[in-house]
Short mmCIF file of C-alpha atoms and ligand atoms in Angstrom, two decimals:
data_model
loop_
_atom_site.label_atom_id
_atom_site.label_comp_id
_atom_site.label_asym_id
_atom_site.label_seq_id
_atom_site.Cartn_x
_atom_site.Cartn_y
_atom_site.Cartn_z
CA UNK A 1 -41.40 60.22 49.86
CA UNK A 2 -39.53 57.17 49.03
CA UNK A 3 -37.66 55.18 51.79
CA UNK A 4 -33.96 55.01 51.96
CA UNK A 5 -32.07 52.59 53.49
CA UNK A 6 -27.70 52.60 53.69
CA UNK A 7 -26.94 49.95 51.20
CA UNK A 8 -24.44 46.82 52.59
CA UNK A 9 -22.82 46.46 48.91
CA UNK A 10 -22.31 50.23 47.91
CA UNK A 11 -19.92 49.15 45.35
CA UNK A 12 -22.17 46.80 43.74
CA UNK A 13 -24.01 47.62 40.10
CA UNK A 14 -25.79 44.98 38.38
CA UNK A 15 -23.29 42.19 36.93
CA UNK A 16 -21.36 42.56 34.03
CA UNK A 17 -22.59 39.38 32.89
CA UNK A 18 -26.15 40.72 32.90
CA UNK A 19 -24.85 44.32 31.93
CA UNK A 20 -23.29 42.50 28.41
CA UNK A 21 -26.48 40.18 28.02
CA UNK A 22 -28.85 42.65 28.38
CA UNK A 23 -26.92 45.17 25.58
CA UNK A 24 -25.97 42.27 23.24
CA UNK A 25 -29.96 41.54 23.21
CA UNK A 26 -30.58 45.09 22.46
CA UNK A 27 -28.16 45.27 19.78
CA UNK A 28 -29.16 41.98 18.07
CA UNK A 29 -25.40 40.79 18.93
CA UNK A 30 -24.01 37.44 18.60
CA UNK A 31 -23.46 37.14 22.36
CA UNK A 32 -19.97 35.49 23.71
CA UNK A 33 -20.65 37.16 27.04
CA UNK A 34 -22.21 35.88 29.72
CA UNK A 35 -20.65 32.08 29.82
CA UNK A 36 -23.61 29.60 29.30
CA UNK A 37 -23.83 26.85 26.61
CA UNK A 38 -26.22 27.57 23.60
CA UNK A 39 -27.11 23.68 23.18
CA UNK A 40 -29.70 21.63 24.59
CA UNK A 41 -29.18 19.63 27.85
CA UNK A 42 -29.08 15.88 27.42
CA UNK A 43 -32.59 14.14 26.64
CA UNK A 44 -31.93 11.38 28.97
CA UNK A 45 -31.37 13.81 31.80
CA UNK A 46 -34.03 15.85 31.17
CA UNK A 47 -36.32 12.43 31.04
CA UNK A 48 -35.01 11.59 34.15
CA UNK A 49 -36.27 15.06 35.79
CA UNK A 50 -39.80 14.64 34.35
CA UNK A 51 -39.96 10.69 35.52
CA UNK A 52 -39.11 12.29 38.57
CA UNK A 53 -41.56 14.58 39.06
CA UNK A 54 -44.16 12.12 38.03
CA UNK A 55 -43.22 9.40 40.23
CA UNK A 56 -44.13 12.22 42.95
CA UNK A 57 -40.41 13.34 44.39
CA UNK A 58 -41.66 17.08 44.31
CA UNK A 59 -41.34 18.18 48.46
CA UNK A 60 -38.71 19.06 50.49
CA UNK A 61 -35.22 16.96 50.02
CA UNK A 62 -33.41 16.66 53.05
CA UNK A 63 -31.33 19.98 54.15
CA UNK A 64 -28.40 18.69 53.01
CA UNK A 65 -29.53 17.05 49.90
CA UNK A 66 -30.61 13.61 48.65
CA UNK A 67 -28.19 11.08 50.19
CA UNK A 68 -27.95 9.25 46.53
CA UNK A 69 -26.79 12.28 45.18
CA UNK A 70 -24.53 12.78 48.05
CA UNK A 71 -23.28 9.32 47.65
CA UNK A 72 -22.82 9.73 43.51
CA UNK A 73 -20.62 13.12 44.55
CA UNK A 74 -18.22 11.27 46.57
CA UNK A 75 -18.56 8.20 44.13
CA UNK A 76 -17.52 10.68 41.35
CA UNK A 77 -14.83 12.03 43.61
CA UNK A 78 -13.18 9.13 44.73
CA UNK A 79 -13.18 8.16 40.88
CA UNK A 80 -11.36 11.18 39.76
CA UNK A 81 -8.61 10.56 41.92
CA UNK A 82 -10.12 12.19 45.26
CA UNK A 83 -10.29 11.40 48.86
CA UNK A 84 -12.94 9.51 50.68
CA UNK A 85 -15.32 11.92 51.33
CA UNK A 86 -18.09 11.27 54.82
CA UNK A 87 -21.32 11.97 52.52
CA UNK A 88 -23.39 12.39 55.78
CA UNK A 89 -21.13 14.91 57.30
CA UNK A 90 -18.61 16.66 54.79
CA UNK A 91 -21.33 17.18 51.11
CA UNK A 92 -24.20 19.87 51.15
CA UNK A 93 -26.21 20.19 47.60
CA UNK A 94 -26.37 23.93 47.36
CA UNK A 95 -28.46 26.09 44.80
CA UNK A 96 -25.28 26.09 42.97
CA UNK A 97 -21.89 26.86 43.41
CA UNK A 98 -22.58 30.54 43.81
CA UNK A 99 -25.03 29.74 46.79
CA UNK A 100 -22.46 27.66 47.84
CA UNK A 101 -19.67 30.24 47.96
CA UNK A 102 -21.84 32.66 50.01
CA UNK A 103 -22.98 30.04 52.86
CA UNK A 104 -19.15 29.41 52.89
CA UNK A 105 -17.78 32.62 53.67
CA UNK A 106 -20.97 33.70 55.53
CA UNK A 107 -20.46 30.74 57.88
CA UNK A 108 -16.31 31.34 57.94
CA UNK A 109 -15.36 34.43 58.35
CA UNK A 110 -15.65 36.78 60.67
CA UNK A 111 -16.10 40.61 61.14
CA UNK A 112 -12.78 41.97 60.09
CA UNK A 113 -11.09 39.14 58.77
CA UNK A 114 -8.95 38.98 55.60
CA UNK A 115 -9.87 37.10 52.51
CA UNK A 116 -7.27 37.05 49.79
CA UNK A 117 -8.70 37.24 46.43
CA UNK A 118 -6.88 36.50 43.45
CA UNK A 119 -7.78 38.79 40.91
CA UNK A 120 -9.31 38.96 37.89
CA UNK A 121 -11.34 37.09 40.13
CA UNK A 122 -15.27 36.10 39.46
CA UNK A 123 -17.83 38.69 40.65
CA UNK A 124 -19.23 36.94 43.47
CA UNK A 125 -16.51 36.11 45.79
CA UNK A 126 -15.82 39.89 47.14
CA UNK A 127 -19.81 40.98 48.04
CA UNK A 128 -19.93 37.53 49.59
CA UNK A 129 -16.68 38.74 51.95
CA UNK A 130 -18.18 42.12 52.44
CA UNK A 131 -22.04 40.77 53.71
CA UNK A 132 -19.46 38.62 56.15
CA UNK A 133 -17.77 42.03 57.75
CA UNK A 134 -14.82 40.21 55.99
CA UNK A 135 -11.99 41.96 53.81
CA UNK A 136 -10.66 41.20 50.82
CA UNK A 137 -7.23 41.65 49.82
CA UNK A 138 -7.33 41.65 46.01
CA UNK A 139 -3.90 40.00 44.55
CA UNK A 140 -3.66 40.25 40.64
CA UNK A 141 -2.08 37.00 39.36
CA UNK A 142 0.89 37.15 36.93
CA UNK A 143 0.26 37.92 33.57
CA UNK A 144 0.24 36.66 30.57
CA UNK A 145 -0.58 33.43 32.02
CA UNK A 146 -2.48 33.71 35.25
CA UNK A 147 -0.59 31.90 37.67
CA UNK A 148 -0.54 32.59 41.31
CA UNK A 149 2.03 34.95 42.38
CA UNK A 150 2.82 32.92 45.73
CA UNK A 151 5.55 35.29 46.79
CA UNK A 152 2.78 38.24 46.70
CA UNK A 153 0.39 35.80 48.31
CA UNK A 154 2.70 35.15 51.41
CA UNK A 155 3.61 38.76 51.87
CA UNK A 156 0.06 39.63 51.96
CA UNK A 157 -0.66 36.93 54.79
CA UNK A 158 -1.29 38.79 58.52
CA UNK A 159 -2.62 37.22 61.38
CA UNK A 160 -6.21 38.11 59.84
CA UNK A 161 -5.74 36.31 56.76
CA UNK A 162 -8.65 33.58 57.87
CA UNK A 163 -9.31 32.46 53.68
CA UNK A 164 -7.86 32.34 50.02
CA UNK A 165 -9.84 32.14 47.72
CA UNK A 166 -8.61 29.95 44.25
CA UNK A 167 -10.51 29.03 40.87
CA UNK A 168 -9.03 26.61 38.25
CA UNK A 169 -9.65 26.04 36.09
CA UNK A 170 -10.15 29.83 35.90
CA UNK A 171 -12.84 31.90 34.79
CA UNK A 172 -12.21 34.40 32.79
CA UNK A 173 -8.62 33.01 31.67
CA UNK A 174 -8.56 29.55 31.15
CA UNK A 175 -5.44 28.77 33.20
CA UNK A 176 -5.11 25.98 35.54
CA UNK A 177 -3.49 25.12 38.58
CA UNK A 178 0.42 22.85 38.41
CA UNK A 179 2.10 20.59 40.79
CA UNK A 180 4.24 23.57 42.33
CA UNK A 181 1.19 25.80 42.70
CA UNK A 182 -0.39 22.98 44.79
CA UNK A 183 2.84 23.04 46.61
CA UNK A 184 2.95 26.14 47.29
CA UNK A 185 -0.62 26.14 49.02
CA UNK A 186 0.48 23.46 51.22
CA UNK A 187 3.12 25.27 52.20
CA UNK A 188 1.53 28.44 53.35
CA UNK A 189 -1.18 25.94 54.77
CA UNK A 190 1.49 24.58 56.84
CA UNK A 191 3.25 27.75 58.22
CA UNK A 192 -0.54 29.49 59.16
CA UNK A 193 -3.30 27.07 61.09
CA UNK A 194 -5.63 29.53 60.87
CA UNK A 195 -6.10 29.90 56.80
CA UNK A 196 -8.88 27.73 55.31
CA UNK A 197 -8.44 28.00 51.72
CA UNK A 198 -12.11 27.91 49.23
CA UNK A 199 -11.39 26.23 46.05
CA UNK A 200 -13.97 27.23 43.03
CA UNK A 201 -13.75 24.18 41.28
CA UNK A 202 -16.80 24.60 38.80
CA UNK A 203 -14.84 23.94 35.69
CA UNK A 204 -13.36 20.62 37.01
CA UNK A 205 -14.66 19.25 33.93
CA UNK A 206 -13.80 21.00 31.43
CA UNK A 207 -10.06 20.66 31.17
CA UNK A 208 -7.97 20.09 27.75
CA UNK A 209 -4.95 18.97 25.70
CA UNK A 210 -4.91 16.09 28.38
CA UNK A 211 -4.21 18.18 31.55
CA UNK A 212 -5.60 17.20 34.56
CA UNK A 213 -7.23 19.26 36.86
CA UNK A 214 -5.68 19.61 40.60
CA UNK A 215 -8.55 19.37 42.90
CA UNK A 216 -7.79 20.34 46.69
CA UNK A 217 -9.69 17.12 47.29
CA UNK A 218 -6.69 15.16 45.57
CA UNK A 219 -4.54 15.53 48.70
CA UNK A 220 -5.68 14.32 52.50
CA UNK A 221 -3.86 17.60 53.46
CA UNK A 222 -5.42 19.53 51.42
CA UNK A 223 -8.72 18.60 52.17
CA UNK A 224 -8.69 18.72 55.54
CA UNK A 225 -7.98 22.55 54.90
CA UNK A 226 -10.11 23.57 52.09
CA UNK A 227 -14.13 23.93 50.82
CA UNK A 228 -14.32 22.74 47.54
CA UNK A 229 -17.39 23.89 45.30
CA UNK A 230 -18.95 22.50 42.47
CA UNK A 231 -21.31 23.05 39.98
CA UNK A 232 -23.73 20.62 38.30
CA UNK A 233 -24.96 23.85 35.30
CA UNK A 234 -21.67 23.66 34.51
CA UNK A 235 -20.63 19.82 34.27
CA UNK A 236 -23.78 19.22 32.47
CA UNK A 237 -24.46 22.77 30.54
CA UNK A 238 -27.84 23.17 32.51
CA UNK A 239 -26.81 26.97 34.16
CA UNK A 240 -30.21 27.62 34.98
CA UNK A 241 -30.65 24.28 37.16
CA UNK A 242 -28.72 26.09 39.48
CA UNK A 243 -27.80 23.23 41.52
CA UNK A 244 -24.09 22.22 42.70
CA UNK A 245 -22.51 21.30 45.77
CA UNK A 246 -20.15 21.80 49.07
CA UNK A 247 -16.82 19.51 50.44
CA UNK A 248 -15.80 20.67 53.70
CA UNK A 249 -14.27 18.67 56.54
CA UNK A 250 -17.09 17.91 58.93
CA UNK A 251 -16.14 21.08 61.88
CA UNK A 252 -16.46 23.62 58.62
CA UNK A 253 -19.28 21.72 56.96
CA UNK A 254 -20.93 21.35 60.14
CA UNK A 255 -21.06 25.78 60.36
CA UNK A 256 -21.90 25.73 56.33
CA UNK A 257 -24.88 23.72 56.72
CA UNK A 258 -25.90 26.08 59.35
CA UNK A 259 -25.99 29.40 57.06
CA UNK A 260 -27.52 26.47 54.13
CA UNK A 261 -30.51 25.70 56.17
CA UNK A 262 -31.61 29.10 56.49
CA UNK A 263 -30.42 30.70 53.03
CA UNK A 264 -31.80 27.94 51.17
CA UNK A 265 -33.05 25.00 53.15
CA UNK A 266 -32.86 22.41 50.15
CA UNK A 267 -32.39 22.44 46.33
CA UNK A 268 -35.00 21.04 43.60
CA UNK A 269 -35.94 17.73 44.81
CA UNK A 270 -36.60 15.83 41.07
CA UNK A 271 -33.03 17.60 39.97
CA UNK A 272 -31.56 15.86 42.75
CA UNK A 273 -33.13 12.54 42.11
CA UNK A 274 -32.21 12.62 38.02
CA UNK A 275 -28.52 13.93 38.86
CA UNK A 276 -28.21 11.11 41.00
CA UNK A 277 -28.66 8.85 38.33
CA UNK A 278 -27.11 10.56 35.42
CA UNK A 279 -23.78 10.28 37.31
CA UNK A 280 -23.73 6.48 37.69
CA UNK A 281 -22.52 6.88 33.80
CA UNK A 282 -19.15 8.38 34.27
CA UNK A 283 -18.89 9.04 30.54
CA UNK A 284 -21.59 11.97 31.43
CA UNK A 285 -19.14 14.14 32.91
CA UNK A 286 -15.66 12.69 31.56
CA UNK A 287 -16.81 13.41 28.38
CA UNK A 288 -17.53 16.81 28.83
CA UNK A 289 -13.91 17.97 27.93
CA UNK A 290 -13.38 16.71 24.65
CA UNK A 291 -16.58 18.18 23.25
CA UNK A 292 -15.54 21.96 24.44
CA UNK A 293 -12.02 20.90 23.65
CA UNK A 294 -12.93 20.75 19.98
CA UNK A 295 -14.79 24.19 20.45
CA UNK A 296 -11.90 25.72 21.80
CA UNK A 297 -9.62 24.53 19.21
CA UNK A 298 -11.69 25.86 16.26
CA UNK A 299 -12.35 29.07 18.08
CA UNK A 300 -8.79 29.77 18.85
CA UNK A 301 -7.88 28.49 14.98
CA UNK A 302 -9.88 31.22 13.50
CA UNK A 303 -7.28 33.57 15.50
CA UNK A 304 -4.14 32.36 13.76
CA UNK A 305 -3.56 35.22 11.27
CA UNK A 306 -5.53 38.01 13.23
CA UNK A 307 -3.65 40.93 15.23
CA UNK A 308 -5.94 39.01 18.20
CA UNK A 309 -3.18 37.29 20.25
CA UNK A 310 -4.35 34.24 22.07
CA UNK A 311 -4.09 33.63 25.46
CA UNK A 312 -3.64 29.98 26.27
CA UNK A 313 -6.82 28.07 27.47
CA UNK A 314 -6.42 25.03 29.18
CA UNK A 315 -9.53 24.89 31.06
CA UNK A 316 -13.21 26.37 31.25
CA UNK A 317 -15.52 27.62 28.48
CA UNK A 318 -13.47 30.54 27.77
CA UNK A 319 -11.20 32.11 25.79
CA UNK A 320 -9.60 35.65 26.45
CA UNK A 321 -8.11 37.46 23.54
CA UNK A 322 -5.66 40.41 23.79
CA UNK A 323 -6.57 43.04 21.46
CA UNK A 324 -4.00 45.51 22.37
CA UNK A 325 -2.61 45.77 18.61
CA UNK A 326 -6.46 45.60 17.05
CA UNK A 327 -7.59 49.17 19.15
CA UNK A 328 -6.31 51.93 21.52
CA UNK A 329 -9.67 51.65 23.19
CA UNK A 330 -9.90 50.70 27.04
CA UNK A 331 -11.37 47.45 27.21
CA UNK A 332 -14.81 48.08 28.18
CA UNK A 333 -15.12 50.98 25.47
CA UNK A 334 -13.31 48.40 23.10
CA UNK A 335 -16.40 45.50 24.25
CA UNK A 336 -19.40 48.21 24.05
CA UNK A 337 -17.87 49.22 20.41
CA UNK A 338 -18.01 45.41 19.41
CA UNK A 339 -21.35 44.86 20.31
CA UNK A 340 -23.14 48.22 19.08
CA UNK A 341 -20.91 48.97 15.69
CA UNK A 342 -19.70 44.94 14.82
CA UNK A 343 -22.43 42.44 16.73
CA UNK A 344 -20.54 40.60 18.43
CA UNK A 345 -20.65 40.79 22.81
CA UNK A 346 -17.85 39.62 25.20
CA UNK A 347 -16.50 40.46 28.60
CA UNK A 348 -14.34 43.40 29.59
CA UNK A 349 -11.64 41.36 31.89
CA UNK A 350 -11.35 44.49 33.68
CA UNK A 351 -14.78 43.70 35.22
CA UNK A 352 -12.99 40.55 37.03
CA UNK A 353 -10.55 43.52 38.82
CA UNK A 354 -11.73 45.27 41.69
CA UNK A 355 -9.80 48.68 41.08
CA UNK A 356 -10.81 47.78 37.00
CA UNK A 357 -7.29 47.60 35.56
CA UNK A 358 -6.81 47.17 31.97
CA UNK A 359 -4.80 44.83 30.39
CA UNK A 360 -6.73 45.19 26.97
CA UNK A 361 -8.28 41.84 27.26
CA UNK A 362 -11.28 40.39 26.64
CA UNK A 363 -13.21 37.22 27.12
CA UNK A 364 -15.16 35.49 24.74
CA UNK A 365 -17.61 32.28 26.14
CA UNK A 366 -17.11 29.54 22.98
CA UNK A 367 -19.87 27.12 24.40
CA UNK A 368 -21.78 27.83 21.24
CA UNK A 369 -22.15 25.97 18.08
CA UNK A 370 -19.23 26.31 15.43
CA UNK A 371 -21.46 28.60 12.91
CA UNK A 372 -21.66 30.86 15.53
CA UNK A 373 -18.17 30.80 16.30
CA UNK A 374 -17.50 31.22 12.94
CA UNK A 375 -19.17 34.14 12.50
CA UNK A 376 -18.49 35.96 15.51
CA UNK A 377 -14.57 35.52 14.75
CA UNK A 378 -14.74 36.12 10.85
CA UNK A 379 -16.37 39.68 12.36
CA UNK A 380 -13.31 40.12 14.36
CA UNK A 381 -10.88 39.43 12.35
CA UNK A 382 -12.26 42.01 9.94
CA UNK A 383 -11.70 44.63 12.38
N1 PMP B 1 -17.79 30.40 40.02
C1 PMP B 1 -17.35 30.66 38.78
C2 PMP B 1 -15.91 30.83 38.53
C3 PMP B 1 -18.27 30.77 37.74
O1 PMP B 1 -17.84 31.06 36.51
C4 PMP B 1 -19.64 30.61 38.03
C5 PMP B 1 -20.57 30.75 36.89
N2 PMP B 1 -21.47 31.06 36.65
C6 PMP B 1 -20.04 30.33 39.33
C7 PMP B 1 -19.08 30.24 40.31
C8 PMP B 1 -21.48 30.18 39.72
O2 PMP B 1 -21.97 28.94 39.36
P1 PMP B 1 -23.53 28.57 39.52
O3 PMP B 1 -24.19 29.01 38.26
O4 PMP B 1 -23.55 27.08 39.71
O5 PMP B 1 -24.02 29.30 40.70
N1 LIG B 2 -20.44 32.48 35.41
C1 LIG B 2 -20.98 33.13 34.26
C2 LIG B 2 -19.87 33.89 33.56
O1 LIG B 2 -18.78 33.97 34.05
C3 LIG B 2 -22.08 34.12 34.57
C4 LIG B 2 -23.09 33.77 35.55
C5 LIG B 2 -23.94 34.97 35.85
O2 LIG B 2 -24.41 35.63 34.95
N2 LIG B 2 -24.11 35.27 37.10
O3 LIG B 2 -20.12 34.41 32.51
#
C-alpha cells in the first residue's frame, strides 16, 4: 500500500513550460516554448567560472552572497539610474529570481493575507502565495496591450491586501511599465502603509525601440516599498546558472534572508566570483537589448502579411501572436495542433491565467538564431 499524503498545491500539474518542452522533444518540434536562449554563453564568462574553480573558490559563499558581487549589483544599479542600495543589508544572491520570489513571499506574508496578482501572470508567483497561507487575487490586465488596470487594482485593495505583485517587462507579453503606471503605484502606496509591492524585474535588460525600463529602484519612494528581483540566466542567457538576486529595504531584507538561509543557504560560489567580474564591463549587460532587439524585429517581420496579428513587444524574449483569424481552436488545442501536425511549439497564454481564459493567444520565445526563426514562422504562415 502506497502512502498518501494531502497535497499543499492541489492545483498544481507540472509546468507548462516543461509540459511544451517535453512534447516539442517528442514531436521533433522546432521549440519556441519554454523561454531560454539557444546560443552559447559568453567565452570570457565561462573562462572566468573555470579560473574560478581552479583558483579554489569552490565552498560555501557567504549566506548572502559574495560581497563583490553584491557590490557590482548596486554598482550596476546605481548606473542604470537606481538608488544607492546598502549591499550589506538590502542585496541577497538567490538561486535565481524564482528562489528569490518564494523566500519573498514566504518571509512576507502571512496566513490569510491577500496578494494581488496581475494576470496572465508567470507560473510561480501564485504556489509561492499559497505555501505562505497567502491569497491571491488574480486581476487580468487590459487587453490588447497589457497594462495595469489601476482602477480594478484599487477596488480590489482590502485591509488584507499585504502585496502586488508586477513584472515588466512582462513575460508572456512583452509590455512594459510608463510614467503614469509608476504613478499610479505610488499612489496606492501612499493611501495603504501596509502594501509592499514585489517587482519581477528579470527582463530589465532586455528592453527595445529605445524604451527604458521603470525599475521600482528608480524612485527613493518606491524602494523603500518594494522587493525587486533579478535574474543573472536572463541578463546573460545562462538559464540554467540559476543564479539572480534580492533588493529589499533592510526591515524586509532582514526577514528574506531569514527564509534564504534555510531554503538555500548560498548560491554557486565560482558563479558568484566570475559574475562579479563580468559586470565591471557594463557593455555585458547594456548590450543585451540590441542583440534580441534585432531578433524581435525579424521575427515580428516575417508576420507582416500573415492572418497572425502582432502584439507589440517592447520588452523580454517574447513575442505573443493572436491567431484568432488563423483557427477556431482554443489556444492550448490550437498550440498541441502546432507542435504534433506543423513542428513548431509555443505557449498557450491561457496557462499564465489562473481560471485559463482564452484570448486566442500564443507566445512564441525568439531567443533563437534567425534560421530557426525563419523556419518556424515560414511554417506558420503556411497555415
Ligand atoms: N520570473 C519571470 C517572469 C520569468 O520569466 C522567469 C523565467 N524563467 C523567472 C521569474 C525565473 O527566473 P530564474 O530562472 O532566474 O529562476
Ligand atoms: N521563464 C521561462 C518561460 O517563461 C521558463 C522557466 C521554466 O521552465 N521554469 O518560458
Amino acid at each position: 500500500m502506497s502512502i498518501k499524503i494531502q497535497s499543499k498545491l492541489p492545483k498544481v500539474g507540472t509546468t507548462i513550460f516543461t509540459v511544451m518542452s517535453q512534447m516539442a522533444m517528442e514531436h521533433n518540434a522546432i521549440n519556441l516554448s519554454q523561454g531560454f536562449p539557444d546560443f552559447p554563453v559568453s567565452e570570457k564568462l565561462i573562462d572566468l567560472v573555470y579560473q574560478n574553480m581552479q583558483i579554489g573558490h569552490n565552498q560555501y559563499a557567504p549566506m548572502p552572497g559574495l560581497p563583490q558581487l553584491r557590490e557590482a549589483i548596486a554598482h550596476k544599479i546605481r548606473h542604470t539610474g537606481g538608488i544607492k542600495v546598502n549591499i550589506d543589508a538590502e542585496i541577497t544572491v538567490t538561486a535565481g529570481a524564482t528562489e528569490a520570489i518564494f523566500s519573498s513571499v514566504l518571509a512576507t506574508v502571512q496566513q490569510g493575507e491577500e496578494v494581488i496578482v496581475l494576470e496572465p501572470a508567470y507560473d510561480c508567483y501564485i504556489p509561492a502565495i499559497e505555501m505562505a497561507g497567502g491569497k491571491a487575487i488574480p486581476i487580468g490586465l487590459n487587453l490588447p496591450d497589457f497594462s495595469p488596470d489601476w482602477q480594478k487594482v484599487k477596488a480590489h485593495i482590502t485591509d488584507k491586501t499585504r502585496m502586488i505583485m508586477i513584472n515588466y517587462p512582462h513575460n508572456p507579453s512583452g509590455a512594459i511599465l510608463t510614467e503614469n503606471d509608476i504613478k499610479e503605484l505610488k499612489e496606492i502606496l501612499e493611501e495603504n502603509p501596509q502594501i509592499i509591492i514585489l517587482s519581477d524585474e528579470v527582463y530589465e535588460h532586455i528592453i527595445f525601440d529605445g524604451k527604458t525600463h521603470l525599475s521600482v529602484l528608480k524612485d527613493e519612494f518606491l524602494a523603500s516599498r518594494s522587493i525587486a528581483v533579478s535574474s543573472f540566466g536572463k541578463t546573460f542567457h545562462a538559464t540554467g546558472w540559476k543564479i539572480g538576486y534580492v533588493v529589499a529595504p533592510e526591515g524586509i531584507m532582514k526577514e528574506i534572508r531569514k527564509v534564504h538561509q534555510y531554503n538555500c543557504f548560498s548560491v554557486h560560489t565560482p558563479s558568484q566570483y566570475a559574475m562579479a567580474e563580468y559586470l565591471q564591463d557594463e557593455q555585458n549587460y547594456l548590450g543585451v537589448s540590441a542583440m534580441y532587439e534585432s531578433k524581435r524585429s525579424f521575427f515580428q517581420n516575417a508576420f507582416k502579411d500573415s492572418k497572425f496579428k502582432v502584439i507589440p513587444s517592447y520588452g523580454t524574449y517574447f513575442q505573443v501572436l493572436d491567431y484568432s483569424e488563423v483557427s477556431d481552436m482554443g489556444d492550448m488545442e490550437f498550440a498541441q495542433y502546432l507542435i504534433k501536425e506543423k513542428g513548431v511549439a509555443s505557449i498557450p497564454v491561457s496557462a499564465f491565467y489562473s481560471n485559463k481564459e482564452d484570448h486566442k493567444l500564443l507566445r512564441f520565445c525568439f531567443a533563437k538564431g534567425e534560421e530557426t526563426l525563419q523556419k518556424a514562422s515560414e511554417i506558420l504562415c503556411k497555415i
